Coordinates of C-alpha atoms in Angstrom, one line a residue:
Q15 CA -13.3 56.1 5.9
E16 CA -15.9 55.4 8.5
E17 CA -16.1 51.7 7.9
D18 CA -13.5 49.0 7.8
A19 CA -12.4 47.9 4.4
Q20 CA -11.6 44.4 5.6
P21 CA -14.5 42.1 6.4
L22 CA -14.9 40.6 9.9
T23 CA -14.6 37.1 8.6
E24 CA -11.0 37.7 7.4
P25 CA -8.4 37.9 10.2
I26 CA -6.1 40.9 10.4
I27 CA -3.1 38.6 10.9
Q28 CA -3.2 35.4 9.0
P29 CA -2.8 32.2 11.2
V30 CA 0.5 30.4 10.9
R31 CA 0.1 27.3 8.6
L32 CA 2.3 24.4 9.5
K33 CA 3.9 22.8 6.5
K34 CA 4.5 19.0 6.6
F35 CA 7.9 18.0 5.1
S36 CA 8.1 14.3 6.0
H37 CA 6.0 11.2 5.9
E38 CA 5.9 9.4 9.2
V39 CA 4.5 5.9 10.0
Q40 CA 1.9 6.4 12.8
D41 CA 1.6 2.8 13.9
L42 CA 4.5 0.4 14.2
P43 CA 4.3 -2.2 11.5
T44 CA 4.2 -5.9 12.5
T45 CA 7.5 -7.7 12.4
V46 CA 8.7 -11.3 12.3
Y47 CA 10.2 -10.8 15.8
D48 CA 8.5 -9.7 19.0
L49 CA 9.1 -6.0 19.8
E50 CA 9.6 -7.0 23.5
F51 CA 12.5 -9.3 22.3
M52 CA 14.0 -6.3 20.4
T53 CA 13.8 -4.1 23.5
D54 CA 15.5 -6.8 25.6
L55 CA 18.3 -7.0 23.1
M56 CA 18.9 -3.3 23.7
D57 CA 20.0 -4.1 27.2
S58 CA 23.0 -6.3 26.1
T59 CA 25.5 -4.1 24.2
E60 CA 27.5 -7.1 23.0
L61 CA 24.5 -8.0 20.7
I62 CA 24.1 -4.6 19.2
R63 CA 25.6 -3.7 15.8
N64 CA 25.7 -0.2 14.5
V65 CA 26.2 -0.1 10.7
A66 CA 26.2 2.7 8.1
F67 CA 25.4 1.9 4.5
V68 CA 27.7 4.2 2.5
G69 CA 28.2 4.4 -1.2
H70 CA 27.9 6.4 -4.4
L71 CA 24.7 7.9 -5.7
H72 CA 22.3 5.3 -7.1
H73 CA 24.3 2.3 -6.0
G74 CA 21.4 0.6 -4.1
K75 CA 21.9 1.5 -0.5
T76 CA 18.2 2.3 0.1
A77 CA 17.1 -0.6 -2.1
F78 CA 19.2 -3.0 0.0
I79 CA 17.7 -1.7 3.2
D80 CA 14.2 -2.1 1.6
C81 CA 15.1 -5.8 1.1
I82 CA 15.9 -6.0 4.8
V83 CA 12.6 -4.3 5.7
E84 CA 10.7 -6.7 3.5
Q85 CA 12.3 -9.6 5.2
T86 CA 11.6 -8.4 8.8
H87 CA 8.2 -6.6 8.2
P88 CA 6.0 -9.1 6.2
E89 CA 3.0 -6.7 6.2
L90 CA 4.9 -4.0 4.2
K91 CA 5.0 -4.8 0.5
T92 CA 6.1 -2.9 -2.5
K93 CA 3.6 -1.5 -5.0
E94 CA 3.8 -2.7 -8.5
G95 CA 6.2 -0.6 -10.6
K96 CA 7.1 1.7 -7.7
A97 CA 10.2 1.6 -5.5
F98 CA 9.5 1.0 -1.8
R99 CA 12.1 3.4 -0.3
F100 CA 11.1 2.9 3.4
T101 CA 13.9 5.1 4.8
D102 CA 13.2 8.1 2.5
I103 CA 10.7 9.9 4.7
L104 CA 11.0 13.4 3.3
Y105 CA 8.6 14.3 0.5
T106 CA 11.4 15.7 -1.6
E107 CA 13.3 12.4 -1.2
Q108 CA 10.3 10.4 -2.4
E109 CA 9.7 12.7 -5.4
R110 CA 13.3 12.8 -6.6
G111 CA 14.2 9.3 -5.7
V112 CA 17.4 10.4 -3.9
S113 CA 18.2 10.2 -0.2
I114 CA 18.9 13.6 1.3
K115 CA 19.1 12.9 5.0
S116 CA 20.7 10.0 6.9
T117 CA 17.9 7.8 8.3
P118 CA 18.2 5.2 11.0
I119 CA 16.3 1.9 11.2
T120 CA 16.5 -0.7 13.9
V121 CA 15.8 -4.4 13.1
V122 CA 16.6 -7.8 14.6
M123 CA 18.6 -10.1 12.4
Q124 CA 20.2 -13.5 12.8
D125 CA 23.6 -14.7 11.7
L126 CA 24.2 -18.2 10.1
K127 CA 24.1 -19.8 13.6
S128 CA 20.7 -18.3 14.3
K129 CA 22.1 -15.9 16.9
S130 CA 20.0 -12.7 17.0
Y131 CA 21.6 -9.3 16.9
L132 CA 20.0 -5.8 17.1
M133 CA 21.0 -3.9 14.0
N134 CA 21.0 -0.1 14.0
I135 CA 21.3 0.6 10.3
M136 CA 22.0 4.1 8.9
D137 CA 20.9 4.7 5.4
T138 CA 23.1 7.5 4.1
P139 CA 22.8 9.8 1.0
G140 CA 25.1 9.0 -1.9
H141 CA 25.3 12.5 -3.4
V142 CA 28.6 14.3 -2.7
N143 CA 26.7 17.5 -1.6
F144 CA 25.3 15.6 1.4
S145 CA 28.7 14.3 2.7
D146 CA 28.0 16.0 6.1
E147 CA 25.1 13.6 6.6
V148 CA 27.4 10.6 5.8
T149 CA 30.1 11.9 8.1
A150 CA 27.6 12.2 11.0
A151 CA 26.3 8.7 10.3
I152 CA 29.8 7.2 10.2
R153 CA 30.6 8.8 13.6
L154 CA 27.7 6.9 15.2
C155 CA 28.5 3.5 13.7
D156 CA 30.8 0.6 14.4
G157 CA 31.3 -0.3 10.8
I158 CA 30.7 0.7 7.2

């Protein structure tokens, strides 16, 4: 062969294509509290609560966290007939409707006396095959 069989427009080594596995929020959504107030709460450890939501498969852990997100983020609303699932960021989690990874979320919440606390909440998977994610989340938290 005196000529190349491959055209010049086609590269010899194909470029690496990056696959996207998760959906990420680019801009921070608006909240009912000031973000500066939230960062100030991070300085006082006595006002920080680390909590893991642990339970069986399809018992409403992610749905409960979605209720918290709807209360603290008025701009985010559920679509008609579709679950919100704010903490399910992987595409496979969204397609299957099952949490696979433990996902943290930080919100400011008040108690009955209007005292504000910084809540670091871990949404954990409920399937028994992902118990390692649950174990890691429990190690980080103060309570279950």
